[in-house]
């Protein structure tokens, strides 16, 4: 008879802990819903919800609807972000990469020191980062050039009590009225603002600090922004993006899927299947890219920019 080892016992203990985490989370959510329903039934809270219905008024001249460029930006941001998360996780967890890449020092980028060898996963991660940043710059320029910034940037202080009101409505399952074609609710507005103007820059700055592009011979700069601080922030930002995507997709599908998908993909406020089918194609493209993002298909592309080795 085999005797269970300490290692197998520890693994089983961790599995049991994860198993009980699911019902514990469901019980916690149920308690939150019941508590919020009781809370929103109080007269003072009712008055608060009437005074702050969950959305702030937009500035005069704010655009209505979503232009075609925003639909493309939405897809590209999602496309790059999905693969960035995948490759970032691979870089973090893969002990023995399937291949390595060394930059060609005779190309557009030339340095005095010899390029360092990195894993093919890290090369793909950094390449996606550059494309995502370039796309983000285009997004920011168009956002402010067309006035779309007014839809995701707070312009009055009442956005905060309105965000609390929207959160109470979500938690009590009496969800706020959705009319994203004209105006997001305050909680959506703050979340989109945090994602675009806080989380994305943090991901960029901390990723840049950890990359080989960051100057090594800059003692003052490195002391002010140590690499340990960048590592401590970079991973939680990735977790934030994963949580944001999960909640975002869930709410899009749960609060009127056809209309919401038409907003971002169909370019209209109608409730038909146009946006859904465009969304379905975009998902197919993402799934295909996820499948193709492996050494067999990445090696020929990486070879154009450097040398690929085992």
Short mmCIF file of C-alpha atoms in Angstrom, two decimals:
data_model
loop_
_atom_site.label_atom_id
_atom_site.label_comp_id
_atom_site.label_asym_id
_atom_site.label_seq_id
_atom_site.Cartn_x
_atom_site.Cartn_y
_atom_site.Cartn_z
CA UNK A 1 0.00 0.00 0.00
CA UNK A 2 1.34 3.42 -0.96
CA UNK A 3 1.67 6.07 1.71
CA UNK A 4 0.48 9.59 0.76
CA UNK A 5 3.37 12.01 0.66
CA UNK A 6 3.38 15.42 2.27
CA UNK A 7 3.35 17.03 -1.17
CA UNK A 8 0.22 15.16 -2.30
CA UNK A 9 -1.50 16.01 0.99
CA UNK A 10 -0.71 19.71 0.50
CA UNK A 11 -2.06 19.62 -3.07
CA UNK A 12 -5.28 17.97 -1.85
CA UNK A 13 -5.64 20.60 0.88
CA UNK A 14 -5.31 23.39 -1.68
CA UNK A 15 -7.92 21.70 -3.90
CA UNK A 16 -10.35 21.47 -0.98
CA UNK A 17 -9.81 25.16 -0.21
CA UNK A 18 -10.54 26.10 -3.82
CA UNK A 19 -13.59 23.83 -3.87
CA UNK A 20 -15.11 25.56 -0.86
CA UNK A 21 -14.28 29.00 -2.25
CA UNK A 22 -17.10 28.69 -4.82
CA UNK A 23 -20.02 28.11 -2.41
CA UNK A 24 -18.49 30.62 0.02
CA UNK A 25 -18.47 33.26 -2.74
CA UNK A 26 -22.09 32.46 -3.66
CA UNK A 27 -23.18 32.80 -0.01
CA UNK A 28 -21.31 36.10 0.25
CA UNK A 29 -23.04 37.41 -2.90
CA UNK A 30 -26.43 36.34 -1.55
CA UNK A 31 -25.79 38.16 1.73
CA UNK A 32 -24.74 41.29 -0.17
CA UNK A 33 -27.95 41.21 -2.23
CA UNK A 34 -30.16 40.72 0.85
CA UNK A 35 -28.34 43.41 2.81
CA UNK A 36 -28.56 45.89 -0.08
CA UNK A 37 -32.26 45.17 -0.61
CA UNK A 38 -32.88 45.92 3.07
CA UNK A 39 -30.72 49.03 2.85
CA UNK A 40 -32.44 50.43 -0.24
CA UNK A 41 -35.80 49.99 1.50
CA UNK A 42 -34.90 52.56 4.16
CA UNK A 43 -36.52 55.97 3.69
CA UNK A 44 -33.23 57.88 3.78
CA UNK A 45 -31.68 55.66 1.15
CA UNK A 46 -34.80 55.92 -1.00
CA UNK A 47 -34.47 59.71 -0.90
CA UNK A 48 -30.80 59.39 -1.84
CA UNK A 49 -31.64 57.18 -4.84
CA UNK A 50 -34.29 59.67 -5.99
CA UNK A 51 -31.90 62.59 -5.71
CA UNK A 52 -29.10 60.69 -7.43
CA UNK A 53 -30.65 58.28 -9.97
CA UNK A 54 -27.29 56.85 -11.03
CA UNK A 55 -26.10 59.03 -13.90
CA UNK A 56 -24.64 62.53 -14.26
CA UNK A 57 -25.70 64.99 -16.91
CA UNK A 58 -23.26 65.27 -19.80
CA UNK A 59 -21.84 68.65 -20.92
CA UNK A 60 -23.72 70.43 -23.67
CA UNK A 61 -22.52 69.32 -27.08
CA UNK A 62 -21.63 65.81 -25.94
CA UNK A 63 -21.87 63.38 -28.87
CA UNK A 64 -24.63 60.81 -29.11
CA UNK A 65 -23.94 57.27 -30.26
CA UNK A 66 -20.76 55.53 -31.32
CA UNK A 67 -18.82 56.31 -34.52
CA UNK A 68 -17.32 53.56 -36.67
CA UNK A 69 -13.77 54.28 -35.53
CA UNK A 70 -14.77 53.57 -31.94
CA UNK A 71 -16.05 50.13 -32.94
CA UNK A 72 -12.70 49.34 -34.55
CA UNK A 73 -10.82 50.67 -31.54
CA UNK A 74 -12.99 48.60 -29.23
CA UNK A 75 -12.19 45.43 -31.18
CA UNK A 76 -8.45 46.15 -31.46
CA UNK A 77 -8.13 47.02 -27.78
CA UNK A 78 -9.89 43.78 -26.84
CA UNK A 79 -7.84 41.77 -29.36
CA UNK A 80 -4.46 43.06 -28.18
CA UNK A 81 -5.40 42.98 -24.51
CA UNK A 82 -6.54 39.35 -24.68
CA UNK A 83 -3.23 38.24 -26.20
CA UNK A 84 -1.21 40.48 -23.87
CA UNK A 85 -2.83 38.81 -20.86
CA UNK A 86 -2.18 35.37 -22.36
CA UNK A 87 1.49 36.03 -23.14
CA UNK A 88 2.02 37.87 -19.85
CA UNK A 89 0.80 34.83 -17.96
CA UNK A 90 3.05 32.58 -20.07
CA UNK A 91 6.08 34.76 -19.31
CA UNK A 92 5.24 34.62 -15.61
CA UNK A 93 4.64 30.86 -15.37
CA UNK A 94 6.74 29.14 -18.07
CA UNK A 95 9.95 27.73 -16.61
CA UNK A 96 11.43 26.42 -19.87
CA UNK A 97 10.39 28.44 -22.95
CA UNK A 98 10.02 26.52 -26.21
CA UNK A 99 12.19 29.04 -28.05
CA UNK A 100 14.25 32.21 -27.59
CA UNK A 101 14.73 35.35 -29.63
CA UNK A 102 17.65 37.74 -30.07
CA UNK A 103 17.11 41.12 -31.71
CA UNK A 104 18.90 41.86 -34.97
CA UNK A 105 21.25 44.70 -34.04
CA UNK A 106 21.69 45.76 -37.67
CA UNK A 107 18.08 46.78 -38.17
CA UNK A 108 16.15 49.92 -37.32
CA UNK A 109 17.10 49.75 -33.63
CA UNK A 110 20.85 49.65 -33.03
CA UNK A 111 22.64 49.64 -29.70
CA UNK A 112 26.28 49.65 -28.64
CA UNK A 113 25.82 46.63 -26.42
CA UNK A 114 24.83 43.25 -27.79
CA UNK A 115 21.09 42.49 -27.63
CA UNK A 116 20.09 40.13 -24.86
CA UNK A 117 18.36 36.82 -25.54
CA UNK A 118 14.73 36.67 -24.39
CA UNK A 119 12.04 34.00 -24.59
CA UNK A 120 9.81 33.91 -27.65
CA UNK A 121 6.84 34.42 -25.30
CA UNK A 122 8.39 37.64 -23.99
CA UNK A 123 9.13 38.82 -27.55
CA UNK A 124 5.50 38.30 -28.52
CA UNK A 125 4.33 39.98 -25.30
CA UNK A 126 6.48 43.06 -25.96
CA UNK A 127 5.44 43.19 -29.62
CA UNK A 128 1.78 43.14 -28.61
CA UNK A 129 2.49 45.84 -26.03
CA UNK A 130 3.87 48.13 -28.72
CA UNK A 131 0.86 47.56 -30.99
CA UNK A 132 -1.54 48.11 -28.07
CA UNK A 133 0.20 51.36 -27.11
CA UNK A 134 0.14 52.65 -30.69
CA UNK A 135 -3.54 51.78 -30.91
CA UNK A 136 -4.09 53.52 -27.57
CA UNK A 137 -2.44 56.70 -28.84
CA UNK A 138 -4.73 56.71 -31.88
CA UNK A 139 -7.69 56.06 -29.57
CA UNK A 140 -6.78 58.98 -27.27
CA UNK A 141 -6.33 61.39 -30.19
CA UNK A 142 -9.69 60.48 -31.73
CA UNK A 143 -11.35 60.48 -28.30
CA UNK A 144 -10.49 64.13 -27.68
CA UNK A 145 -10.77 65.23 -31.31
CA UNK A 146 -14.38 64.03 -31.60
CA UNK A 147 -15.66 64.95 -28.12
CA UNK A 148 -16.20 61.32 -27.14
CA UNK A 149 -14.04 61.99 -24.07
CA UNK A 150 -17.05 63.69 -22.44
CA UNK A 151 -18.75 60.29 -22.17
CA UNK A 152 -15.99 58.70 -20.03
CA UNK A 153 -14.36 61.62 -18.20
CA UNK A 154 -16.09 62.98 -15.05
CA UNK A 155 -17.09 66.61 -15.50
CA UNK A 156 -19.01 67.17 -12.24
CA UNK A 157 -18.68 66.05 -8.62
CA UNK A 158 -22.12 64.47 -8.53
CA UNK A 159 -20.67 61.54 -10.47
CA UNK A 160 -19.53 60.06 -7.14
CA UNK A 161 -22.90 59.94 -5.33
CA UNK A 162 -24.48 58.81 -8.61
CA UNK A 163 -21.88 56.02 -8.85
CA UNK A 164 -22.77 54.93 -5.31
CA UNK A 165 -26.43 54.97 -6.31
CA UNK A 166 -25.73 52.81 -9.36
CA UNK A 167 -23.69 50.39 -7.23
CA UNK A 168 -26.57 50.04 -4.77
CA UNK A 169 -28.97 49.39 -7.63
CA UNK A 170 -26.71 46.72 -9.12
CA UNK A 171 -26.16 45.06 -5.74
CA UNK A 172 -29.88 44.95 -5.00
CA UNK A 173 -30.53 43.41 -8.47
CA UNK A 174 -32.71 46.41 -9.30
CA UNK A 175 -30.29 47.45 -12.02
CA UNK A 176 -30.14 51.05 -13.25
CA UNK A 177 -31.75 51.86 -16.58
CA UNK A 178 -29.26 51.30 -19.40
CA UNK A 179 -29.01 53.91 -22.15
CA UNK A 180 -25.38 53.72 -23.18
CA UNK A 181 -26.15 55.12 -26.63
CA UNK A 182 -26.67 58.50 -24.98
CA UNK A 183 -25.07 58.38 -21.54
CA UNK A 184 -23.37 55.78 -19.35
CA UNK A 185 -24.37 55.50 -15.72
CA UNK A 186 -21.90 57.05 -13.28
CA UNK A 187 -20.38 53.74 -12.18
CA UNK A 188 -19.70 52.79 -15.80
CA UNK A 189 -18.21 56.22 -16.45
CA UNK A 190 -15.79 55.97 -13.51
CA UNK A 191 -14.84 52.41 -14.45
CA UNK A 192 -14.11 53.33 -18.08
CA UNK A 193 -12.17 56.38 -16.91
CA UNK A 194 -10.07 54.27 -14.53
CA UNK A 195 -9.45 51.66 -17.23
CA UNK A 196 -8.40 54.11 -19.96
CA UNK A 197 -6.59 56.80 -17.97
CA UNK A 198 -5.23 54.92 -14.92
CA UNK A 199 -4.93 51.16 -15.50
CA UNK A 200 -3.66 51.37 -19.10
CA UNK A 201 -0.92 53.96 -18.33
CA UNK A 202 0.09 51.96 -15.24
CA UNK A 203 0.41 48.80 -17.35
CA UNK A 204 2.55 50.70 -19.86
CA UNK A 205 4.83 52.45 -17.35
CA UNK A 206 5.43 49.40 -15.15
CA UNK A 207 5.95 47.17 -18.19
CA UNK A 208 8.45 49.67 -19.62
CA UNK A 209 10.29 49.73 -16.29
CA UNK A 210 10.70 45.95 -16.35
CA UNK A 211 11.78 45.80 -20.00
CA UNK A 212 15.32 45.98 -21.39
CA UNK A 213 14.47 49.35 -22.97
CA UNK A 214 14.59 51.04 -19.54
CA UNK A 215 17.99 52.74 -19.00
CA UNK A 216 20.15 50.73 -16.60
CA UNK A 217 22.68 53.51 -16.04
CA UNK A 218 20.24 55.98 -14.47
CA UNK A 219 20.71 55.60 -10.70
CA UNK A 220 18.50 58.51 -9.66
CA UNK A 221 15.63 57.43 -11.91
CA UNK A 222 15.96 53.80 -10.86
CA UNK A 223 16.01 54.79 -7.20
CA UNK A 224 12.83 56.86 -7.61
CA UNK A 225 11.12 54.06 -9.53
CA UNK A 226 12.63 50.73 -8.46
CA UNK A 227 11.90 47.64 -10.50
CA UNK A 228 10.41 45.95 -7.42
CA UNK A 229 7.67 48.60 -7.34
CA UNK A 230 6.93 48.03 -11.02
CA UNK A 231 6.61 44.28 -10.48
CA UNK A 232 4.36 44.82 -7.47
CA UNK A 233 1.96 46.92 -9.59
CA UNK A 234 2.15 45.25 -13.01
CA UNK A 235 0.58 41.91 -12.05
CA UNK A 236 -2.37 43.40 -10.06
CA UNK A 237 -3.09 45.65 -13.06
CA UNK A 238 -3.34 42.51 -15.20
CA UNK A 239 -5.77 41.02 -12.66
CA UNK A 240 -7.79 44.24 -12.87
CA UNK A 241 -8.04 43.94 -16.66
CA UNK A 242 -9.16 40.30 -16.38
CA UNK A 243 -11.86 41.28 -13.86
CA UNK A 244 -12.92 44.25 -15.97
CA UNK A 245 -13.30 42.12 -19.11
CA UNK A 246 -15.31 39.47 -17.27
CA UNK A 247 -17.71 41.97 -15.68
CA UNK A 248 -17.93 44.05 -18.85
CA UNK A 249 -18.88 41.08 -21.06
CA UNK A 250 -21.35 39.79 -18.47
CA UNK A 251 -23.16 43.14 -18.20
CA UNK A 252 -23.22 43.62 -21.98
CA UNK A 253 -24.96 40.27 -22.38
CA UNK A 254 -27.20 40.62 -19.30
CA UNK A 255 -28.54 44.14 -19.91
CA UNK A 256 -29.85 43.80 -23.46
CA UNK A 257 -27.30 41.91 -25.53
CA UNK A 258 -28.58 42.73 -29.02
CA UNK A 259 -28.92 46.45 -28.36
CA UNK A 260 -25.58 46.71 -26.56
CA UNK A 261 -23.73 44.80 -29.28
CA UNK A 262 -25.36 47.01 -31.90
CA UNK A 263 -24.04 50.06 -30.04
CA UNK A 264 -20.42 48.94 -30.30
CA UNK A 265 -20.43 46.86 -33.48
CA UNK A 266 -23.53 47.76 -35.50
CA UNK A 267 -23.31 51.55 -35.17
CA UNK A 268 -26.99 51.98 -34.25
CA UNK A 269 -29.41 51.99 -31.33
CA UNK A 270 -31.63 49.38 -32.98
CA UNK A 271 -32.33 45.97 -31.51
CA UNK A 272 -31.41 43.62 -34.35
CA UNK A 273 -28.81 40.94 -35.07
CA UNK A 274 -26.29 43.05 -37.05
CA UNK A 275 -24.05 43.87 -34.09
CA UNK A 276 -24.25 40.32 -32.80
CA UNK A 277 -22.93 38.76 -36.01
CA UNK A 278 -20.10 41.30 -36.25
CA UNK A 279 -19.28 40.53 -32.62
CA UNK A 280 -19.36 36.79 -33.39
CA UNK A 281 -16.84 37.28 -36.21
CA UNK A 282 -14.59 39.32 -33.91
CA UNK A 283 -14.70 36.55 -31.30
CA UNK A 284 -13.79 34.00 -33.99
CA UNK A 285 -10.79 36.14 -34.95
CA UNK A 286 -9.69 36.30 -31.29
CA UNK A 287 -10.06 32.55 -30.86
CA UNK A 288 -8.06 31.98 -34.03
CA UNK A 289 -5.30 34.33 -32.86
CA UNK A 290 -5.24 32.55 -29.49
CA UNK A 291 -4.74 29.22 -31.27
CA UNK A 292 -2.08 30.56 -33.65
CA UNK A 293 -0.11 32.29 -30.86
CA UNK A 294 2.32 29.39 -30.44
CA UNK A 295 5.97 28.86 -31.41
CA UNK A 296 5.18 26.97 -34.64
CA UNK A 297 3.49 30.06 -36.10
CA UNK A 298 5.43 32.76 -34.23
CA UNK A 299 8.93 31.63 -35.27
CA UNK A 300 8.68 32.79 -38.93
CA UNK A 301 7.42 36.24 -37.84
CA UNK A 302 10.00 36.64 -35.07
CA UNK A 303 12.76 35.61 -37.52
CA UNK A 304 12.06 38.76 -39.54
CA UNK A 305 13.18 40.88 -36.58
CA UNK A 306 15.94 38.72 -35.09
CA UNK A 307 17.30 35.25 -34.57
CA UNK A 308 15.14 32.48 -33.12
CA UNK A 309 16.88 29.67 -31.26
CA UNK A 310 15.95 26.86 -28.89
#
